[in-house]
Coordinates of C-alpha atoms in Angstrom, one line a residue:
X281 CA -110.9 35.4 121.3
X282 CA -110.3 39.2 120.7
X283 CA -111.3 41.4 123.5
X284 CA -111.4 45.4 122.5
X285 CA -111.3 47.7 125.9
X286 CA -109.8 50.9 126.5
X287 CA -109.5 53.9 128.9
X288 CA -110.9 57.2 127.8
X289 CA -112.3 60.8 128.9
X290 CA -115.5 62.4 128.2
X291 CA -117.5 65.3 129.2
X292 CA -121.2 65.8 130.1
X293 CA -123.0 69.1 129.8
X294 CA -125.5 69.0 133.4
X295 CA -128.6 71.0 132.8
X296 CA -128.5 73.9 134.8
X297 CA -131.7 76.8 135.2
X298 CA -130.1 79.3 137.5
X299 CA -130.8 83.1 136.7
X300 CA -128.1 85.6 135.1
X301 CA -125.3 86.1 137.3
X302 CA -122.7 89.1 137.5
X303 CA -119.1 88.0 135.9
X304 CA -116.7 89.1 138.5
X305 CA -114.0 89.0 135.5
X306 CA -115.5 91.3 133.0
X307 CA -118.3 92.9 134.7
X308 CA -120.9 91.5 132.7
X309 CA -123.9 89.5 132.9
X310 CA -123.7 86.2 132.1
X311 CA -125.2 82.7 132.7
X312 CA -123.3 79.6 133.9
X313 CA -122.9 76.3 131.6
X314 CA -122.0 73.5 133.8
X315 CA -119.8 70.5 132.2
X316 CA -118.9 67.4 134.5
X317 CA -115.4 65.8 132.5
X318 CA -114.4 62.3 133.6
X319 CA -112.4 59.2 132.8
X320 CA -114.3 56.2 131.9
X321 CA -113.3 52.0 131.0
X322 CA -115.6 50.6 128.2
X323 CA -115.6 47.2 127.2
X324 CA -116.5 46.2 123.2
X325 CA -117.3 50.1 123.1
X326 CA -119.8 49.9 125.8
X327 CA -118.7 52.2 128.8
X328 CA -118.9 50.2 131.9
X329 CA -118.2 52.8 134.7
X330 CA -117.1 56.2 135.2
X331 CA -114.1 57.8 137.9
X332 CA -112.4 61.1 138.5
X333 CA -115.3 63.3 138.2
X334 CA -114.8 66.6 138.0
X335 CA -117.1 69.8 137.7
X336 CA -117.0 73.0 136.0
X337 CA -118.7 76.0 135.5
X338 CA -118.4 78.3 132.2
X339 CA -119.1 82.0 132.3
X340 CA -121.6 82.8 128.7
X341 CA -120.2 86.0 129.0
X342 CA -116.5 85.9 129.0
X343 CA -115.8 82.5 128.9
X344 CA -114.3 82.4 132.3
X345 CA -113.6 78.7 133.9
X346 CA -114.5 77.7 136.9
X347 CA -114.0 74.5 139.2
X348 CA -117.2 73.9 141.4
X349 CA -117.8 72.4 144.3
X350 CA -117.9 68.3 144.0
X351 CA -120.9 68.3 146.2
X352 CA -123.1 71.3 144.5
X353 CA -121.6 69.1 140.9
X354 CA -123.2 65.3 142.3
X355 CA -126.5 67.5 143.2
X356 CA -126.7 68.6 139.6
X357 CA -126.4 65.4 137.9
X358 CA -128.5 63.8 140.4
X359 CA -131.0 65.8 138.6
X360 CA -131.9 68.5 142.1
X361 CA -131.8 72.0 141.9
X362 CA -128.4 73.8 143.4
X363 CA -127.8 76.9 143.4
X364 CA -124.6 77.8 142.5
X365 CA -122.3 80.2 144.5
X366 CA -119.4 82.5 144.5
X367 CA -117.8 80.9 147.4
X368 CA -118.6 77.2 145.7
X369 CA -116.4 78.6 142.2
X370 CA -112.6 78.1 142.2
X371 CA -111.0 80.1 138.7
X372 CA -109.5 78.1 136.6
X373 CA -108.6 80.4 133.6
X374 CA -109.8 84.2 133.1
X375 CA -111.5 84.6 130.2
X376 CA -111.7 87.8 128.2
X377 CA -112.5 90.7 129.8
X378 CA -114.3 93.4 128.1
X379 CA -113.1 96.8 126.8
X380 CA -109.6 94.9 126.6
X381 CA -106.7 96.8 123.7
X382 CA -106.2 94.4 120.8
X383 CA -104.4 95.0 117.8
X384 CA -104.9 99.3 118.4
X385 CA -108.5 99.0 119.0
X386 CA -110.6 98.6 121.7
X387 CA -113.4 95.7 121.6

């Protein structure tokens, strides 16, 4: 008997309504996309159960990255309205800030 399992990671996009926000990177407004990633075990293809979930928050404007808090995260794939804070964002990676000099010409 042949058994096929495997290890692998995905990523979620949680459905988030909140209202445009100030980027504190580029100074624009922006609204938040919020992705959980994880690593999950499936069994004949079928994913039996999800670990190490982790949640972030992408600025629309810039495309800043943020890690948010685990508990505002759970609240959002539970389906219940968060709202999302500054002090609840850890950056990741700055994303592009505007007015920046590229190639001898301002964008």
């Amino acid at each position: 008997m042949i058994f096929i399992g495997g290890i692998s990671q995905g990523q979620k996009e949680l459905a988030y309504g909140g209202s445009a926000v100030l980027c504190a990177i580029c100074g624009g407004y922006g609204r938040y996309q919020v992705i959980m990633t994880y690593t999950y075990f499936s069994f004949f293809f079928i994913p039996l159960f999800k670990w190490n979930r982790r949640y972030y928050v992408r600025t629309s404007c810039c495309g800043s990255l943020y890690e948010l808090d685990p508990e505002v995260g759970k609240a959002l794939l539970q389906g219940r309205q968060a709202d999302i804070k500054s002090s609840d964002l850890t950056l990741v990676q700055e994303g592009r800030r505007r007015g920046y000099y590229d190639s001898g010409t301002y964008k």
